Coordinates of C-alpha atoms and ligand atoms in Angstrom, one line a residue:
X67 CA 39.0 -20.4 -20.1
X68 CA 36.1 -22.8 -20.7
X69 CA 33.1 -21.8 -18.8
X70 CA 29.8 -23.4 -18.0
X71 CA 26.6 -21.8 -19.2
X72 CA 26.3 -20.5 -15.6
X73 CA 29.9 -19.2 -15.7
X74 CA 29.2 -17.5 -19.0
X75 CA 26.0 -15.9 -17.9
X76 CA 27.2 -14.7 -14.5
X77 CA 30.6 -13.4 -15.5
X78 CA 29.4 -11.4 -18.5
X79 CA 28.8 -7.7 -18.4
X80 CA 25.6 -6.8 -16.6
X81 CA 23.9 -3.5 -15.9
X82 CA 24.3 -4.0 -12.1
X83 CA 28.1 -4.6 -12.6
X84 CA 28.5 -1.4 -14.5
X85 CA 26.6 0.4 -11.8
X86 CA 28.5 -1.1 -8.9
X87 CA 31.8 -0.6 -10.7
X88 CA 31.1 3.0 -11.3
X89 CA 30.0 3.4 -7.7
X90 CA 32.9 1.7 -6.1
X91 CA 35.5 3.4 -8.3
X92 CA 34.0 6.9 -7.8
X93 CA 33.5 6.6 -4.1
X94 CA 36.7 4.7 -3.3
X95 CA 38.7 7.1 -5.6
X96 CA 37.9 10.0 -3.3
X97 CA 38.3 12.6 -6.1
X98 CA 35.9 15.0 -7.6
X99 CA 33.4 12.8 -9.3
X100 CA 29.7 13.7 -8.9
X101 CA 28.5 10.2 -8.0
X102 CA 24.9 10.2 -8.8
X103 CA 24.8 6.6 -10.1
X104 CA 24.5 3.7 -7.7
X105 CA 22.2 3.3 -4.8
X106 CA 24.4 4.3 -2.0
X107 CA 22.4 5.9 0.8
X108 CA 23.3 9.2 2.3
X109 CA 25.5 9.6 5.3
X110 CA 23.0 11.0 7.8
X111 CA 24.7 12.3 11.0
X112 CA 21.9 11.1 13.4
X113 CA 22.1 7.6 11.9
X114 CA 25.9 7.5 11.9
X115 CA 25.8 8.6 15.6
X116 CA 23.3 5.9 16.5
X117 CA 25.6 3.3 14.9
X118 CA 28.7 4.7 16.6
X119 CA 26.9 4.5 20.0
X120 CA 25.8 1.0 19.3
X121 CA 29.3 -0.1 18.2
X122 CA 30.6 1.3 21.5
X123 CA 28.1 -0.7 23.5
X124 CA 29.1 -3.8 21.6
X125 CA 32.8 -3.1 22.2
X126 CA 32.0 -2.8 26.0
X127 CA 30.2 -6.2 26.0
X128 CA 32.4 -9.2 25.5
X129 CA 29.3 -11.3 25.0
X130 CA 27.8 -9.1 22.3
X131 CA 31.2 -8.7 20.6
X132 CA 31.5 -12.5 20.4
X133 CA 28.0 -12.8 19.0
X134 CA 28.9 -10.2 16.3
X135 CA 32.3 -11.6 15.3
X136 CA 32.9 -15.0 16.7
X137 CA 29.9 -17.2 16.1
X138 CA 28.1 -18.6 13.1
X139 CA 24.4 -17.8 13.2
X140 CA 21.9 -20.4 12.1
X141 CA 21.1 -20.2 8.3
X142 CA 17.8 -18.4 9.1
X143 CA 19.8 -15.6 10.8
X144 CA 20.4 -14.1 14.2
X145 CA 17.7 -15.5 16.5
X146 CA 17.3 -12.6 18.9
X147 CA 17.1 -10.1 16.1
X148 CA 14.5 -12.1 14.3
X149 CA 12.4 -12.5 17.4
X150 CA 12.6 -8.7 18.2
X151 CA 11.7 -7.9 14.6
X152 CA 8.6 -10.1 14.6
X153 CA 7.5 -8.5 17.8
X154 CA 8.1 -5.0 16.4
X155 CA 6.1 -5.6 13.2
X156 CA 3.3 -7.2 15.1
X157 CA 3.1 -4.3 17.5
X158 CA 3.4 -1.7 14.7
X159 CA 1.1 -3.2 12.1
X160 CA -1.1 -5.7 14.0
X161 CA 0.4 -8.6 12.0
X162 CA 0.6 -12.1 13.4
X163 CA 4.2 -13.1 12.7
X164 CA 6.3 -15.6 14.6
X165 CA 10.1 -15.9 14.2
X166 CA 9.4 -18.7 11.7
X167 CA 8.1 -16.1 9.3
X168 CA 11.5 -14.3 9.1
X169 CA 14.8 -15.1 7.5
X170 CA 17.9 -13.0 7.1
X171 CA 20.1 -13.0 4.0
X172 CA 23.4 -11.4 3.1
X173 CA 21.8 -8.3 1.6
X174 CA 18.3 -8.4 0.1
X175 CA 20.0 -8.7 -3.3
X176 CA 20.9 -12.3 -2.5
X177 CA 17.4 -12.8 -1.2
X178 CA 16.1 -11.9 -4.7
X179 CA 18.5 -14.3 -6.3
X180 CA 17.4 -17.1 -4.1
X181 CA 13.7 -16.3 -4.3
X182 CA 13.5 -15.7 -8.0
X183 CA 15.3 -19.0 -8.8
X184 CA 13.3 -20.9 -6.1
X185 CA 10.1 -20.0 -7.9
X186 CA 11.0 -19.4 -11.6
X187 CA 13.1 -21.2 -14.2
X188 CA 12.6 -24.8 -15.3
X189 CA 10.3 -26.7 -12.9
X190 CA 10.6 -30.4 -12.1
X191 CA 7.9 -30.9 -14.8
X192 CA 10.3 -29.4 -17.3
X193 CA 8.2 -26.3 -17.9
X194 CA 9.7 -22.8 -17.9
X195 CA 8.1 -20.3 -15.6
X196 CA 8.9 -16.6 -15.4
X197 CA 8.8 -13.7 -12.9
X198 CA 6.2 -11.1 -13.9
X199 CA 7.0 -7.5 -13.2
X200 CA 3.7 -5.7 -13.3
X201 CA 5.3 -2.5 -14.1
X202 CA 8.6 -1.5 -15.7
X203 CA 10.8 0.5 -15.2
X204 CA 11.9 -1.8 -12.4
X205 CA 15.1 -2.4 -10.3
X206 CA 18.2 -3.0 -12.4
X207 CA 19.4 -5.6 -9.8
X208 CA 16.7 -8.0 -10.8
X209 CA 17.6 -8.0 -14.5
X210 CA 20.4 -10.6 -14.4
X211 CA 19.4 -12.6 -11.4
X212 CA 17.8 -15.5 -13.3
X213 CA 19.7 -18.7 -13.8
X214 CA 18.3 -19.1 -17.3
X215 CA 17.7 -16.5 -20.0
X216 CA 14.4 -14.9 -20.7
X217 CA 13.5 -15.1 -17.0
X218 CA 11.4 -12.0 -16.6
X219 CA 8.4 -10.6 -18.4
X220 CA 7.2 -7.0 -17.7
X221 CA 4.2 -4.8 -18.5
X222 CA 4.6 -1.4 -20.0
X223 CA 3.1 1.2 -17.6
X224 CA 0.4 3.8 -18.2
X225 CA 1.7 7.3 -18.0
X226 CA -0.2 9.9 -16.1
X227 CA 0.9 13.5 -17.0
X228 CA 0.7 15.5 -13.8
X229 CA 1.4 19.2 -13.3
X230 CA 4.7 20.0 -15.0
X231 CA 7.4 18.8 -14.6
X232 CA 5.9 15.7 -13.0
X233 CA 4.5 12.4 -14.4
X234 CA 3.7 9.1 -12.8
X235 CA 3.7 5.5 -13.9
X236 CA 0.7 3.4 -13.1
X237 CA 0.1 -0.4 -13.5
X238 CA -1.8 -1.1 -16.7
X239 CA -4.2 -3.7 -15.4
X240 CA -5.8 -4.1 -18.8
X241 CA -2.5 -5.5 -20.1
X242 CA -1.6 -7.4 -17.0
X243 CA -2.5 -11.0 -17.5
X244 CA -1.2 -13.8 -15.3
X245 CA -0.8 -16.8 -17.6
X246 CA 0.1 -20.3 -16.3
X247 CA 3.8 -19.8 -17.2
X248 CA 4.1 -17.1 -14.5
X249 CA 5.8 -18.2 -11.2
X250 CA 5.5 -15.1 -9.1
X251 CA 4.8 -11.4 -9.2
X252 CA 7.4 -8.9 -8.1
X253 CA 7.4 -5.1 -7.5
X254 CA 9.6 -2.7 -5.6
X255 CA 7.6 -0.2 -3.5
X256 CA 9.0 2.5 -3.4
X257 CA 10.3 1.7 -6.9
X258 CA 13.9 1.9 -7.8
X259 CA 14.6 3.7 -10.2
X260 CA 11.6 6.0 -10.4
X261 CA 10.6 6.9 -6.8
X262 CA 7.1 5.7 -7.6
X263 CA 5.0 4.3 -4.7
X264 CA 2.4 2.0 -6.0
X265 CA -1.0 3.0 -4.5
X266 CA -2.7 0.9 -1.9
X267 CA -5.4 0.0 -4.6
X268 CA -2.7 -1.1 -7.0
X269 CA -1.1 -3.3 -4.4
X270 CA -4.4 -4.8 -3.3
X271 CA -5.4 -5.6 -6.9
X272 CA -2.0 -7.3 -7.5
X273 CA -2.4 -9.3 -4.3
X274 CA -5.8 -10.5 -5.3
X275 CA -4.5 -11.4 -8.8
X276 CA -1.6 -13.3 -7.4
X277 CA -3.7 -15.2 -4.9
X278 CA -6.3 -16.1 -7.6
X279 CA -3.5 -17.4 -9.8
X280 CA -2.0 -19.3 -6.8
X281 CA 1.4 -17.7 -7.1
X282 CA 3.5 -15.6 -4.6
X283 CA 3.6 -11.9 -4.7
X284 CA 7.1 -10.6 -3.9
X285 CA 7.0 -7.0 -2.5
X286 CA 10.4 -5.4 -2.4
X287 CA 10.3 -2.8 0.5
X288 CA 14.1 -2.0 0.5
X289 CA 13.0 1.7 0.9
X290 CA 9.7 1.0 2.6
X291 CA 8.0 0.9 5.9
X292 CA 8.6 0.6 8.8
X293 CA 12.3 1.2 8.1
X294 CA 13.9 3.1 6.4
X295 CA 10.5 4.5 5.6
X296 CA 11.6 6.6 2.7
X297 CA 8.1 7.2 1.5
X298 CA 6.7 10.7 1.0
X299 CA 3.1 9.7 0.2
X300 CA 0.5 7.8 2.2
X301 CA 1.1 4.1 1.6
X302 CA -0.1 1.4 3.9
X303 CA 2.2 -1.5 4.7
X304 CA 0.9 -4.8 3.4
X305 CA 1.5 -8.4 4.3
X306 CA -0.4 -11.7 4.2
X307 CA 0.9 -15.2 3.9
X308 CA 0.9 -15.1 0.1
X309 CA 3.3 -12.1 0.2
X310 CA 7.0 -12.4 0.3
X311 CA 8.1 -9.1 1.8
X312 CA 11.8 -8.2 1.4
X313 CA 13.4 -5.5 3.5
X314 CA 16.9 -4.4 4.0
X315 CA 19.1 -2.5 6.5
X316 CA 21.0 -0.9 3.6
X317 CA 19.0 2.2 2.9
X318 CA 18.7 3.1 6.6
X319 CA 22.5 3.6 6.4
X320 CA 24.1 0.1 6.7
X321 CA 24.7 -0.9 3.1
X322 CA 28.1 -2.4 4.1
X323 CA 26.5 -4.7 6.7
X324 CA 24.7 -6.6 3.8
X325 CA 21.6 -7.5 5.7
X326 CA 18.4 -8.5 4.0
X327 CA 15.2 -9.5 5.7
X328 CA 12.5 -11.8 4.2
X329 CA 9.1 -12.0 5.7
X330 CA 7.0 -14.9 4.3
X331 CA 5.0 -17.9 5.2
X332 CA 6.9 -20.6 7.1
X333 CA 7.5 -23.0 4.2
X334 CA 9.2 -20.2 2.1
X335 CA 11.3 -19.2 5.1
X336 CA 12.4 -22.8 5.7
X337 CA 13.3 -23.3 2.0
X338 CA 15.2 -20.0 2.0
X339 CA 17.1 -21.0 5.1
X340 CA 18.1 -24.3 3.6
X341 CA 19.3 -22.6 0.4
X342 CA 21.2 -20.1 2.5
X343 CA 23.0 -22.9 4.3
X344 CA 24.3 -24.3 1.0
X345 CA 25.3 -20.9 -0.4
X346 CA 26.6 -19.1 2.7
X347 CA 26.5 -21.6 5.6
X348 CA 25.2 -18.7 7.7
X349 CA 24.1 -15.1 7.4
X350 CA 26.5 -12.5 8.5
X351 CA 25.7 -11.3 12.1
X352 CA 27.1 -7.8 11.7
X353 CA 23.9 -6.0 10.5
X354 CA 21.6 -7.8 12.9
X355 CA 23.9 -7.0 15.9
X356 CA 24.2 -3.3 14.8
X357 CA 20.5 -2.9 14.5
X358 CA 19.5 -5.0 17.5
X359 CA 18.9 -2.3 20.0
X360 CA 17.1 -0.1 17.6
X361 CA 14.7 -3.0 16.8
X362 CA 14.3 -4.1 20.4
X363 CA 13.4 -0.7 21.7
X364 CA 11.4 0.2 18.5
X365 CA 13.6 3.3 18.1
X366 CA 14.2 2.3 14.5
X367 CA 10.8 3.6 13.7
X368 CA 11.1 7.2 14.9
X369 CA 14.7 7.3 13.5
X370 CA 13.3 6.3 10.1
X371 CA 10.1 8.4 10.3
X372 CA 11.5 11.6 11.9
X373 CA 15.1 11.6 10.6
X374 CA 15.6 9.4 7.5
X375 CA 12.3 10.2 5.7
X376 CA 12.5 14.0 6.1
X377 CA 16.1 14.0 5.1
X378 CA 15.5 12.4 1.8
X379 CA 12.3 14.4 1.2
X380 CA 14.2 17.6 1.6
X381 CA 17.0 16.5 -0.6
X382 CA 14.6 15.3 -3.3
X383 CA 12.8 18.7 -3.4
X384 CA 16.2 20.5 -3.5
X385 CA 17.2 18.3 -6.4
X386 CA 13.9 19.0 -8.3
X387 CA 14.4 22.7 -7.9
X388 CA 17.9 22.5 -9.3
X389 CA 16.7 20.4 -12.2
X390 CA 13.9 22.9 -12.9
X391 CA 16.5 25.6 -13.3
X392 CA 19.1 23.5 -15.2
X393 CA 16.7 22.0 -17.7
X394 CA 14.5 25.0 -18.4
X395 CA 13.5 25.2 -22.0
X396 CA 13.9 21.4 -22.7
X397 CA 11.1 18.9 -23.0
X398 CA 11.9 17.1 -19.7
X399 CA 9.7 15.4 -17.1
X400 CA 10.5 14.1 -13.6
X401 CA 8.7 11.1 -12.1
X402 CA 6.8 12.4 -9.1
X403 CA 9.2 11.7 -6.2
X404 CA 7.1 9.6 -3.8
X405 CA 9.9 7.7 -2.1
X406 CA 13.4 6.1 -2.4
X407 CA 16.5 8.1 -3.1
X408 CA 16.4 8.8 -6.8
X409 CA 15.0 11.1 -9.4
X410 CA 13.9 9.6 -12.7
X411 CA 14.2 12.0 -15.5
X412 CA 12.5 11.6 -18.9
X413 CA 13.8 13.7 -21.8
X414 CA 11.1 13.4 -24.4
X415 CA 12.3 12.9 -28.0
X416 CA 16.0 13.2 -26.8
X417 CA 18.1 12.9 -30.0
X418 CA 20.7 10.7 -28.4
X419 CA 20.3 7.5 -26.4
X420 CA 20.4 7.5 -22.6
X421 CA 23.6 5.4 -22.9
X422 CA 25.3 8.1 -25.0
X423 CA 24.1 10.7 -22.5
X424 CA 25.6 8.6 -19.7
X425 CA 28.9 8.3 -21.5
X426 CA 29.1 12.1 -22.1
X427 CA 28.3 12.8 -18.5
X428 CA 30.8 10.3 -17.3
X429 CA 33.5 12.1 -19.4
X430 CA 32.6 15.3 -17.6
X431 CA 32.9 13.6 -14.1
X432 CA 29.2 13.0 -13.5
X433 CA 27.9 9.5 -13.0
X434 CA 24.2 8.6 -13.5
X435 CA 22.6 5.4 -14.6
X436 CA 21.2 5.2 -18.2
X437 CA 17.5 4.3 -18.1
X438 CA 17.5 1.4 -20.6
X439 CA 18.8 -1.0 -18.0
X440 CA 15.6 -0.7 -15.9
X441 CA 13.3 -2.5 -18.3
X442 CA 14.0 -6.2 -17.5
X443 CA 11.5 -8.4 -19.2
X444 CA 10.7 -6.0 -22.0
X445 CA 13.2 -7.2 -24.6
X446 CA 10.4 -7.4 -27.1
X447 CA 9.4 -3.8 -26.7
X448 CA 12.6 -2.2 -28.1
X449 CA 10.5 0.1 -30.3
X450 CA 9.3 2.1 -27.3
X451 CA 11.5 5.2 -27.4
X452 CA 10.8 6.0 -23.8
X453 CA 13.3 3.3 -22.8
X454 CA 16.1 5.3 -24.3
X455 CA 15.0 8.7 -23.0
X456 CA 15.4 8.4 -19.3
X457 CA 18.2 8.5 -16.7
X458 CA 18.2 7.7 -13.0
X459 CA 19.9 10.2 -10.6
X460 CA 20.8 9.5 -7.0
X461 CA 20.5 12.8 -5.2
X462 CA 21.7 11.7 -1.8
X463 CA 25.5 12.4 -1.9
X464 CA 27.1 15.7 -0.7
X465 CA 24.8 18.7 -1.7
X466 CA 27.6 20.6 -3.5
X467 CA 28.5 17.6 -5.6
X468 CA 24.8 17.0 -6.5
X469 CA 24.3 20.6 -7.4
X470 CA 27.4 20.6 -9.6
X471 CA 26.3 17.3 -11.2
X472 CA 22.8 18.7 -11.9
X473 CA 24.3 21.7 -13.6
X474 CA 26.4 19.5 -15.9
X475 CA 23.5 17.3 -16.7
X476 CA 21.5 20.4 -17.6
X477 CA 24.3 21.6 -20.0
X478 CA 24.6 18.2 -21.7
X479 CA 20.9 17.7 -22.1
X480 CA 20.6 21.2 -23.7
X481 CA 23.5 20.3 -26.0
X482 CA 21.9 17.0 -27.0
X483 CA 18.6 18.7 -27.9
X484 CA 20.5 21.3 -29.9
X485 CA 22.0 18.5 -32.0
X486 CA 18.5 17.6 -33.4
Ligands
PLP647 N1 15.8 -3.8 -3.9 C1 15.9 -2.5 -4.4 C2 14.7 -1.9 -4.9 C3 17.1 -1.8 -4.3 O1 17.2 -0.6 -4.7 C4 18.3 -2.5 -3.7 C5 19.6 -1.8 -3.7 O2 19.8 -0.8 -4.2 C6 18.1 -3.8 -3.3 C7 16.9 -4.4 -3.4 C8 19.3 -4.6 -2.7 O3 19.7 -4.0 -1.6 P1 20.7 -4.7 -0.5 O4 21.2 -6.0 -1.1 O5 21.7 -3.7 -0.1 O6 19.7 -5.1 0.7

């Protein structure tokens, strides 16, 4: 089969493909696999009940059922949902949004594809511009989203050693320089894979730097406020018209609905809507209709703050306690869990690569994600051993599976160190 450069690039093996393949096969297979790889959120009973009740109301309303299943939305997304969301964010944070500041996409993953390629790549002036990730490790799903190679550049973080077993990555502002070949900044907050939450100071400084350079600052809030609010530290929400804030309904508990939300200045929202029309005609209505009541009443905020956030915080602490037991005696660290649904483990001076560790764990029925995938834009920094010493673990699936998985990870890590 003869493929175009686009065909070659997008059909080749990518980290995100491996991750989603593992995820789909493990979860669909039903069996006994400890699935701690992909980013599937937990099945939280209160969220599932809210969705069940909402579905029932839709089924009892022929008009709503028709809107959910029988009508193409405009390319910007479901109008009533967008208007309610603008009102909610204005009420909650004192922002000054109108519906023209919000576009929906089929999952925030597709928003990143559109946004990245809208800003970076070859410009009409023939010059190549890149997306700058101020801090790696960063989300694996960005890594292959550029239409051309060499699309990202990233800065190695500073490492703060906290009380054992914790450490925390910080943006290294001394090394962060926005040159004129940078098209936009992008960070996830909370960060996938590490559970890091950039401090307010870090976010403010990045915002100032982006504005000074005249480039947009993409803030990925897939786990952030006001929903799903999986943040365990104090972190203020942040938006202005230079920020492109991306949110999602996935981590609240609706990953199958594929609903992403982009909040940006009007010209960006217009551009995104036009691109959406070409790629998708319209955005799927399912997620917007499912979350409509929660957004209109504002109940999505207490559901996130009082149910979703504490759920993950508790699960994170349980997973840390299990790892402390399972890894005792090894030179391991855990990134301070400040949010999101993962633990990021660092095995200092591990004699095998994280890929080998991943393969050994998979053979034992435990799926994690090897850490080396999470360094997009750092191809030149292969000499940094840290890249090969980390794994990402999703702790949100059934507690007994997670406990078993952590036990097996402990055994394999002990075995690997013993090989040195
Ligand atoms: N951003 C981050 C940081 C993520 O972890 C994910 C999914 O795991 C996404 C974006 C994409 O999520 P979705 O396309 O389900 O909205």
